[in-house]
PDB file of C-alpha atoms in Angstrom:
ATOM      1  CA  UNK A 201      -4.904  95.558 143.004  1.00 45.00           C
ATOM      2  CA  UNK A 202      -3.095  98.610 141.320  1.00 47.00           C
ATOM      3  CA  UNK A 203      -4.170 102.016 142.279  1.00 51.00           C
ATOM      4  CA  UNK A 204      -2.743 103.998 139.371  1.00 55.00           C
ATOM      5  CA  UNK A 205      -5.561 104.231 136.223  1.00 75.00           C
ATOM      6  CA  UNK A 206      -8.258 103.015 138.414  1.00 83.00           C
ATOM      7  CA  UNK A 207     -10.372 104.176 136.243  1.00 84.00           C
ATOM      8  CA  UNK A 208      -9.259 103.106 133.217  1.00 86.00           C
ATOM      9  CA  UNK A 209      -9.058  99.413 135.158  1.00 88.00           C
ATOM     10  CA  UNK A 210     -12.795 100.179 135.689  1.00 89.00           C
ATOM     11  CA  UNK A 211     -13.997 100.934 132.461  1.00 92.00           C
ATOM     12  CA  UNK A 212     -11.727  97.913 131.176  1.00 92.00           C
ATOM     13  CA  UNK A 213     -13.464  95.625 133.627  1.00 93.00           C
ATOM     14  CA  UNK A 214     -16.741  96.805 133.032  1.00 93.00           C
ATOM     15  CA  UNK A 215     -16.451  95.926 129.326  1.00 94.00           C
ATOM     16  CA  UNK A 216     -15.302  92.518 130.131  1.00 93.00           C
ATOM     17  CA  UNK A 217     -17.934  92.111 132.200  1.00 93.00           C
ATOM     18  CA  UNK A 218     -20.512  93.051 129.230  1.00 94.00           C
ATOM     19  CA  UNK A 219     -18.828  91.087 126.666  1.00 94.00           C
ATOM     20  CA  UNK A 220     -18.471  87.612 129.004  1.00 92.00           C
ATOM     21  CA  UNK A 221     -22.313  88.628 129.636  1.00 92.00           C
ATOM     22  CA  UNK A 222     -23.372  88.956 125.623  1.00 92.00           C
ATOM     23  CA  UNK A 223     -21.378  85.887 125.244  1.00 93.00           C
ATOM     24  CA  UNK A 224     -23.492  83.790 127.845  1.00 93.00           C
ATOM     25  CA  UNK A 225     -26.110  84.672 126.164  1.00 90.00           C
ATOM     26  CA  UNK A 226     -25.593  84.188 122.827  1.00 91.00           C
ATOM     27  CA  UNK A 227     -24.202  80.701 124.174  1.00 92.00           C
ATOM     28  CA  UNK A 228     -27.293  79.874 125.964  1.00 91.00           C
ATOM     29  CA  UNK A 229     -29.810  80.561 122.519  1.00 91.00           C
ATOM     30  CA  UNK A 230     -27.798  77.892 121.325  1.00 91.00           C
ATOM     31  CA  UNK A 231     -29.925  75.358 123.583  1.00 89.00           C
ATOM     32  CA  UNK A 232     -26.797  73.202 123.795  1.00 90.00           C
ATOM     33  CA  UNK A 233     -26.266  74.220 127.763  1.00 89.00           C
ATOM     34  CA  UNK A 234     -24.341  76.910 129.217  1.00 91.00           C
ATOM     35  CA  UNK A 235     -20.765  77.869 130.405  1.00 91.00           C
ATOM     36  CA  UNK A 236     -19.750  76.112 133.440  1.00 90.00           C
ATOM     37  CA  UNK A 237     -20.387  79.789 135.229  1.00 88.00           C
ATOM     38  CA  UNK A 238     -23.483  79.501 134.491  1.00 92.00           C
ATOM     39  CA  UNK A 239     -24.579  76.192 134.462  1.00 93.00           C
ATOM     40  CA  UNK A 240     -26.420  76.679 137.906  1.00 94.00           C
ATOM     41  CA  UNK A 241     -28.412  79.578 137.425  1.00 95.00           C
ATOM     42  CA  UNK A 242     -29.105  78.033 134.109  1.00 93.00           C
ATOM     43  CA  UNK A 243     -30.628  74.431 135.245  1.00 93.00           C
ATOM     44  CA  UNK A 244     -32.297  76.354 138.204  1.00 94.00           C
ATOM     45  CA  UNK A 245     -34.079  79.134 135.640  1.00 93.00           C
ATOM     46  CA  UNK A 246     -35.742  76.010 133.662  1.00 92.00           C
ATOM     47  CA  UNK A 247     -36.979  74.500 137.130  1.00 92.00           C
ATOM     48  CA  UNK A 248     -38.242  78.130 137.824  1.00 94.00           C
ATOM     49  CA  UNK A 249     -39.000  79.800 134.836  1.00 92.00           C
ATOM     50  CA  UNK A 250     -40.407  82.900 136.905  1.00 93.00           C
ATOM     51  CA  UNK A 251     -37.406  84.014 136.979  1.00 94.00           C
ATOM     52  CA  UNK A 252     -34.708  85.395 134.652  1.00 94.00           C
ATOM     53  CA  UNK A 253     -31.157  83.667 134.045  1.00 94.00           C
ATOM     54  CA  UNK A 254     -29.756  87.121 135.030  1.00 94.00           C
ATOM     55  CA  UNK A 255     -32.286  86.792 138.531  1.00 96.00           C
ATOM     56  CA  UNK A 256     -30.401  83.185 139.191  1.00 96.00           C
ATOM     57  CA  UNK A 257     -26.937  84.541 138.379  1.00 96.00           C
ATOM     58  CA  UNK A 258     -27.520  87.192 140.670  1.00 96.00           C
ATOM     59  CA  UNK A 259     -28.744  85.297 143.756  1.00 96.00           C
ATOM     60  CA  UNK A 260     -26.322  82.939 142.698  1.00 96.00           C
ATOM     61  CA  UNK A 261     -23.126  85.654 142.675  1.00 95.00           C
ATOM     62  CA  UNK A 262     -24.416  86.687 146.010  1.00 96.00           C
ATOM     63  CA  UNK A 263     -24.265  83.417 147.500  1.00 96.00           C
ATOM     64  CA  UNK A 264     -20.769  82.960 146.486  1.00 94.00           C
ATOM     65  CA  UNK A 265     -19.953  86.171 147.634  1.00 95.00           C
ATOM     66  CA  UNK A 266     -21.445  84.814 151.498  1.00 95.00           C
ATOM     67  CA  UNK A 267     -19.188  81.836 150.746  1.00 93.00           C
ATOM     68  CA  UNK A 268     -15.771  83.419 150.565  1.00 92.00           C
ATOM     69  CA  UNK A 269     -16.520  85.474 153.701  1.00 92.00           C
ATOM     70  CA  UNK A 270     -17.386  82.616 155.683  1.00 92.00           C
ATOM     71  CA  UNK A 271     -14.442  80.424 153.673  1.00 90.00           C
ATOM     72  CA  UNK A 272     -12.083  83.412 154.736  1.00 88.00           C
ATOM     73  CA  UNK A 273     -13.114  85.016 158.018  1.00 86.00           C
ATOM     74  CA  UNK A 274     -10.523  87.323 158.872  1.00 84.00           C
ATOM     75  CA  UNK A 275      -8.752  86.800 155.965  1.00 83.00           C
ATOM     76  CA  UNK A 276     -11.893  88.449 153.801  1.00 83.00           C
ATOM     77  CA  UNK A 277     -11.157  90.991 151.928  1.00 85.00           C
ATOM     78  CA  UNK A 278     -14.282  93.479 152.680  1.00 87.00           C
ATOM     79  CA  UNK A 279     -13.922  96.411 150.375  1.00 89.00           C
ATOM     80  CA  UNK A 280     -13.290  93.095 147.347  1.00 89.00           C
ATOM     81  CA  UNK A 281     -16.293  91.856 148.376  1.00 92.00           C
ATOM     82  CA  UNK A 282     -18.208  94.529 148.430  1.00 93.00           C
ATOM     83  CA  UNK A 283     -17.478  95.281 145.063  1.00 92.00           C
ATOM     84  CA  UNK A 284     -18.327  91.430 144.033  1.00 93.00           C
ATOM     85  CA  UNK A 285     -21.910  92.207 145.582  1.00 95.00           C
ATOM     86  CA  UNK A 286     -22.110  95.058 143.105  1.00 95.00           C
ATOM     87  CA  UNK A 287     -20.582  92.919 140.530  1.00 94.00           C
ATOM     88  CA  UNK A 288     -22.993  90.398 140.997  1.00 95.00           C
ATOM     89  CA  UNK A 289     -26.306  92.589 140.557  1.00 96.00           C
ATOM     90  CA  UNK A 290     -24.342  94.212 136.971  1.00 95.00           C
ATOM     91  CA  UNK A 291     -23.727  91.109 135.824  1.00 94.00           C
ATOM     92  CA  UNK A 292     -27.244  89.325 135.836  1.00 95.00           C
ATOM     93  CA  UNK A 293     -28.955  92.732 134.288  1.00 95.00           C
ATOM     94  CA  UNK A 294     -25.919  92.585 131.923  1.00 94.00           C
ATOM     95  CA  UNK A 295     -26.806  88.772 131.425  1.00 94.00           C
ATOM     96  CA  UNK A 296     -30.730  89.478 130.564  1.00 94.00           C
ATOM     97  CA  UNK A 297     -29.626  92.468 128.566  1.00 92.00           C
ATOM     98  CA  UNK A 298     -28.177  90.131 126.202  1.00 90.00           C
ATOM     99  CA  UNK A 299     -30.564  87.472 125.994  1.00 91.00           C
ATOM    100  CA  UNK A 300     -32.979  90.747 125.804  1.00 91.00           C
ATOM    101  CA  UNK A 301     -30.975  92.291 122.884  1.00 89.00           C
ATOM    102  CA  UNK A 302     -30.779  89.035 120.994  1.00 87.00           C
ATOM    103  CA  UNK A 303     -34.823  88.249 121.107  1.00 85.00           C
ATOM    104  CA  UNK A 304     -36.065  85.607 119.139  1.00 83.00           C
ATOM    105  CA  UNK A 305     -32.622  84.693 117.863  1.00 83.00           C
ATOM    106  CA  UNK A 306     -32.506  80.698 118.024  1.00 83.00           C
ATOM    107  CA  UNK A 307     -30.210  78.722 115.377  1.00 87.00           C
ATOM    108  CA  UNK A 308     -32.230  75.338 113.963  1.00 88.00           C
ATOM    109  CA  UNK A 309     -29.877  73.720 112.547  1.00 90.00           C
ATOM    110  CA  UNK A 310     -27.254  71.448 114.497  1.00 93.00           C
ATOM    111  CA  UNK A 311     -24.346  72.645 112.827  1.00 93.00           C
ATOM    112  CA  UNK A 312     -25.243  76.428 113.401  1.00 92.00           C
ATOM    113  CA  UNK A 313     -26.058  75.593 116.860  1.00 93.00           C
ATOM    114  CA  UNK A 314     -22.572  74.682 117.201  1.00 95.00           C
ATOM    115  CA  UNK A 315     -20.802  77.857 115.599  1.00 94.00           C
ATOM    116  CA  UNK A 316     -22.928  79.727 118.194  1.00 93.00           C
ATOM    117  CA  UNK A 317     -20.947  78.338 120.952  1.00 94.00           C
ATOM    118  CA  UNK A 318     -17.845  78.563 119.395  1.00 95.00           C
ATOM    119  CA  UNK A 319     -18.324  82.156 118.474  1.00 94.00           C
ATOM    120  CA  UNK A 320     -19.762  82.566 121.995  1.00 93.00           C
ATOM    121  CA  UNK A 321     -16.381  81.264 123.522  1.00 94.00           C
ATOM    122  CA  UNK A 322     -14.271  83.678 121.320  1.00 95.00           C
ATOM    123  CA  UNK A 323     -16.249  86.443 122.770  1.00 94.00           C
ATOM    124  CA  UNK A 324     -16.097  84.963 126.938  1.00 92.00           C
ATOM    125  CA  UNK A 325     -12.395  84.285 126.324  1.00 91.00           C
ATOM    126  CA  UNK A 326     -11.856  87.624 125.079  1.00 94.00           C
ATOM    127  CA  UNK A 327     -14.122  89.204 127.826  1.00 91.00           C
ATOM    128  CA  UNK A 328     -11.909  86.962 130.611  1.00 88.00           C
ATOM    129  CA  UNK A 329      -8.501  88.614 129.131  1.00 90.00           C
ATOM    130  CA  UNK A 330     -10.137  92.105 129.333  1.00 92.00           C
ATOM    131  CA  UNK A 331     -10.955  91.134 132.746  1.00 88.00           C
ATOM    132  CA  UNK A 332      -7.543  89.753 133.307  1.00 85.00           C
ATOM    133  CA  UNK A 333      -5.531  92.947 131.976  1.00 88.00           C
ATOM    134  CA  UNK A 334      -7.567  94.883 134.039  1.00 87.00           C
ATOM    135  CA  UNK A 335      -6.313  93.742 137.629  1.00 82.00           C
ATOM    136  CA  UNK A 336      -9.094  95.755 139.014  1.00 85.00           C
ATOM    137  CA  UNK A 337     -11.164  92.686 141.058  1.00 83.00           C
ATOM    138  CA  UNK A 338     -12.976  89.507 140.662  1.00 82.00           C
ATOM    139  CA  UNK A 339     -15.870  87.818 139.427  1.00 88.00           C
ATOM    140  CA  UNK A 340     -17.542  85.940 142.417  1.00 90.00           C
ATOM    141  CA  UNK A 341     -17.269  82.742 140.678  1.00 86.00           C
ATOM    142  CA  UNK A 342     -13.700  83.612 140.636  1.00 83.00           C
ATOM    143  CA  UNK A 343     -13.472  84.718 144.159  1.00 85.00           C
ATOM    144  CA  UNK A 344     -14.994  81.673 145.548  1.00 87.00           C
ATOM    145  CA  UNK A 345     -12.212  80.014 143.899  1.00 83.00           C
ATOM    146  CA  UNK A 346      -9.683  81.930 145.184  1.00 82.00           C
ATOM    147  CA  UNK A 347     -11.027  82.056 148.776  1.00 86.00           C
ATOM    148  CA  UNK A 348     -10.545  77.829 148.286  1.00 85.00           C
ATOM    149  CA  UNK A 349      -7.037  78.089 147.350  1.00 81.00           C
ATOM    150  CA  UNK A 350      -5.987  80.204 149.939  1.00 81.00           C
ATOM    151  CA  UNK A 351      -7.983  77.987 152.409  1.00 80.00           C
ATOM    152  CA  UNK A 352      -6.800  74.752 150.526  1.00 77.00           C
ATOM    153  CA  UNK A 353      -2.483  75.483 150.750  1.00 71.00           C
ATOM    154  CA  UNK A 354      -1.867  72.084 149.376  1.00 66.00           C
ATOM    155  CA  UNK A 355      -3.659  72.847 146.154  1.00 70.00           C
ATOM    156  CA  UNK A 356      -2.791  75.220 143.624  1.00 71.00           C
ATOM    157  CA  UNK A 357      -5.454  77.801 141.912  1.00 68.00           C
ATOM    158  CA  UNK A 358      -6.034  76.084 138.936  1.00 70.00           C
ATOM    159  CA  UNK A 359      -6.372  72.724 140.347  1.00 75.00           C
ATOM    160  CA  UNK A 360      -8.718  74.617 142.590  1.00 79.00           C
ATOM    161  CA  UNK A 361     -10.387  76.325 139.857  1.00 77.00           C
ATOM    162  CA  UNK A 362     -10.797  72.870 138.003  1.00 80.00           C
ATOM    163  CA  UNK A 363     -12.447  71.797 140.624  1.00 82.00           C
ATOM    164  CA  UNK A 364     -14.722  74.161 141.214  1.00 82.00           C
ATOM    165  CA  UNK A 365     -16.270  74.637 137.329  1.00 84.00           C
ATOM    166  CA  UNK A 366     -16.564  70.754 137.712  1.00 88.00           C
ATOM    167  CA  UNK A 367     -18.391  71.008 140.617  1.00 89.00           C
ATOM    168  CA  UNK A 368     -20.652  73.072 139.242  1.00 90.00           C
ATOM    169  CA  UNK A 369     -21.459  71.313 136.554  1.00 91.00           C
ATOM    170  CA  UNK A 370     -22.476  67.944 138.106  1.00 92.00           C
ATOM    171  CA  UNK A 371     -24.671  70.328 140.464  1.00 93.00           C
ATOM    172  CA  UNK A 372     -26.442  71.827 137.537  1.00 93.00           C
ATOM    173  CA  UNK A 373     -26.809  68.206 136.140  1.00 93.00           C
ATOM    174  CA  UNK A 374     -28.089  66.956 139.220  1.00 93.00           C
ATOM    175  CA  UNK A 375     -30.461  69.611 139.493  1.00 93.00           C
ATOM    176  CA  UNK A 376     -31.732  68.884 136.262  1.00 91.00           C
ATOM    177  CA  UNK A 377     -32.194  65.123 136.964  1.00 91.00           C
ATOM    178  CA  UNK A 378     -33.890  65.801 139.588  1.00 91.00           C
ATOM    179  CA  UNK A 379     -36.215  68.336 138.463  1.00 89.00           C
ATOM    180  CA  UNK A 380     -36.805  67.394 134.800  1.00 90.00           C
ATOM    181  CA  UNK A 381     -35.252  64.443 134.060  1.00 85.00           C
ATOM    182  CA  UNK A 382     -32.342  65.730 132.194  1.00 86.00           C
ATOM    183  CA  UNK A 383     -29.577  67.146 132.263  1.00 84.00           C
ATOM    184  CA  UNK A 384     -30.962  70.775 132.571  1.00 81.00           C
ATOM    185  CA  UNK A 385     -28.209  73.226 131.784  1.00 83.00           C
ATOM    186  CA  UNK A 386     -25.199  71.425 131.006  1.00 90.00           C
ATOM    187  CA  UNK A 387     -24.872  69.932 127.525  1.00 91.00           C
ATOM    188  CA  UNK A 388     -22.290  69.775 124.978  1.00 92.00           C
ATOM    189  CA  UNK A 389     -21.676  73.377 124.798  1.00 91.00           C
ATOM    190  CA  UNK A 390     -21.236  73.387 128.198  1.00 92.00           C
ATOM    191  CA  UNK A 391     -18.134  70.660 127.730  1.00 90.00           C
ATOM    192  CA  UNK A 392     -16.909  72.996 124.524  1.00 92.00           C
ATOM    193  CA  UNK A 393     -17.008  76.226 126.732  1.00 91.00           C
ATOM    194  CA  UNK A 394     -14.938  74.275 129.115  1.00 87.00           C
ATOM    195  CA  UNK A 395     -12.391  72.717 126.969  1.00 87.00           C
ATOM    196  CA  UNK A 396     -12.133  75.916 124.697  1.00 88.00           C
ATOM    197  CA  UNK A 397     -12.276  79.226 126.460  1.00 86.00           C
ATOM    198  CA  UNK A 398      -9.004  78.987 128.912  1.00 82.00           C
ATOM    199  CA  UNK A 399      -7.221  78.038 125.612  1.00 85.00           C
ATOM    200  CA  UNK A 400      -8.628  80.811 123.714  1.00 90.00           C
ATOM    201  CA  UNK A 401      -7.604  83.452 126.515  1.00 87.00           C
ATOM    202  CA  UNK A 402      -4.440  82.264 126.400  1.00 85.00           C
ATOM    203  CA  UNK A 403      -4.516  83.247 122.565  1.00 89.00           C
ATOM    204  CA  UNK A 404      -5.329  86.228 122.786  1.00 91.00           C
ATOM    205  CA  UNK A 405      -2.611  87.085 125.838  1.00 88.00           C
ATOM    206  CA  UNK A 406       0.177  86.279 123.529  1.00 88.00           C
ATOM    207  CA  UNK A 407      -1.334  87.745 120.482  1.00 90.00           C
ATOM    208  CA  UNK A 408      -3.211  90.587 121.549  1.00 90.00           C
ATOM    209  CA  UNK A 409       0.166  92.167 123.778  1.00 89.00           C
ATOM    210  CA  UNK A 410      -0.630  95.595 121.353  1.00 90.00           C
ATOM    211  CA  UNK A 411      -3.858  95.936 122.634  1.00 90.00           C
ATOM    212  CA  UNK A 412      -2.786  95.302 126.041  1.00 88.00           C
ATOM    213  CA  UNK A 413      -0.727  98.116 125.822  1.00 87.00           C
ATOM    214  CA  UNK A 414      -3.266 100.562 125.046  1.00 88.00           C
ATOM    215  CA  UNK A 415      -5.260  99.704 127.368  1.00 86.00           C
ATOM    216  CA  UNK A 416      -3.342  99.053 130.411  1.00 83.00           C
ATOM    217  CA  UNK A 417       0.179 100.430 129.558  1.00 76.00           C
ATOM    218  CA  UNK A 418       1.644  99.640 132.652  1.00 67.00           C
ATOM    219  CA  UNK A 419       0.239  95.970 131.753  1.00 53.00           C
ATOM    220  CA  UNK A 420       2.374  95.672 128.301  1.00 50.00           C
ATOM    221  CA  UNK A 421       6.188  94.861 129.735  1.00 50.00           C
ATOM    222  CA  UNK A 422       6.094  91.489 131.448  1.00 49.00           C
ATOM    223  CA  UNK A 423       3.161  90.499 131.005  1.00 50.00           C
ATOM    224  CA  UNK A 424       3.120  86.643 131.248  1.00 48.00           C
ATOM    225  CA  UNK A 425       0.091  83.854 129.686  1.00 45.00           C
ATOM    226  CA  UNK A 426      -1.903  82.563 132.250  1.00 48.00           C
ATOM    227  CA  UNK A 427      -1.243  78.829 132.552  1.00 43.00           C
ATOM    228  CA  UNK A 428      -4.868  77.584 133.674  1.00 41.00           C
ATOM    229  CA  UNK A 429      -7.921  77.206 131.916  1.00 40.00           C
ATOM    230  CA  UNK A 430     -10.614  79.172 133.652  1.00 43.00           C
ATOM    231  CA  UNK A 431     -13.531  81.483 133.183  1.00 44.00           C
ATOM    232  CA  UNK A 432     -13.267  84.237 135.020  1.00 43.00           C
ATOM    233  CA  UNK A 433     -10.302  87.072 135.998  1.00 40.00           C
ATOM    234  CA  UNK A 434      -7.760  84.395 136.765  1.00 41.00           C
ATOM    235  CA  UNK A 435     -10.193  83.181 134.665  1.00 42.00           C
ATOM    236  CA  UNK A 436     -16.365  81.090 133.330  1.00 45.00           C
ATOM    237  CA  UNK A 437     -17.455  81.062 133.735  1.00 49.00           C
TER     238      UNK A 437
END
């Protein structure tokens, strides 16, 4: 991670973070599932409706973060990780604060259903290239990734990173099964999220190079498309 403009990295982040967050949530009062990121939390806040997506999200962020430093051992990065603990609490009150601000909002109609989770990926794939330019640290969802690939030599990131958001979606389906006899959290939005917002990203880092540049100067010159379809600073949920 750069050092110079850390706080402009910050604030960049931080924004990200919100819009990915207003995004899942506008997503989710679609009631056609969730992004693969949070599929999990998702399925497991219909089994236990006591708590909040954002509560699931964040004791399900933590437990990722646990995961890379037992995935990593020496090789953890501590002061990353601490940050992703921090990370993880922001982002499930940023999570609720959406589903919060939005209220009672819930589309009938099939066909508006749908635009909501296509508007909802515009706004995570824009949220994953703030994220992106901001080279300031990751998502845990994106860490535990990471910490894979550098365990995993043989496999590249985004193969990784495939894997992973796949993973998590048969466990939120599975969880669902079980549970409730469905498929809980993942549903066709969840496949459109998937398909969609890597794509969309990648839009906006060729088209958006402008913006880039007034946000993270240093960013502007060089600055290349990422070539895998993730969710998160590397880039899902």
């Amino acid at each position: 991670m750069k050092h110079d403009h850390i706080a402009r990295r910050m604030l960049v982040f931080a924004v990200g973070l919100l819009v990915i967050s207003l995004s899942i949530g506008f997503i989710t009062k679609a009631s056609l599932g969730t992004p693969p990121i949070s599929s999990i939390p998702y399925s497991l806040s219909l089994i236990f409706p006591s708590l909040t997506l954002g509560n699931f999200t964040i004791l399900y962020s933590l437990l990722l973060v646990f995961l890379q430093l037992v995935i990593l051992g020496k090789q953890a990065d501590k002061i990353n990780l601490g940050l992703q603990v921090i990370i993880s609490f922001v982002f499930g009150y940023f999570i609720d604060f959406g589903l919060m601000v939005l209220g009672d909002f819930s589309p009938d109609i099939y066909w508006e259903r749908i635009a909501c989770v296509l508007i909802g990926c515009c706004g995570l794939a824009f949220g994953v290239y703030l994220q992106i330019i901001a080279d300031f640290t990751m998502v845990p969802g994106d860490g535990f990734a990471y910490a894979l690939s550098v365990r995993i030599k043989k496999k590249p990131y985004r193969v990784v990173r495939v894997s992973s958001d796949v993973t998590m979606i048969v466990i939120a389906a599975i969880l669902g099964f079980v549970a409730m006899g469905n498929t809980g959290g993942v549903r066709e939005g969840t496949v459109i999220c998937a398909l969609l917002v890597g794509t969309i990203a990648g839009v906006y880092f060729s088209r958006l190079r402008w913006l880039t540049a007034r946000l993270i100067p240093q960013e502007a010159e060089g600055q290349k498309v990422p070539s895998n379809g993730s969710e998160g600073t590397d880039a899902s949920s």
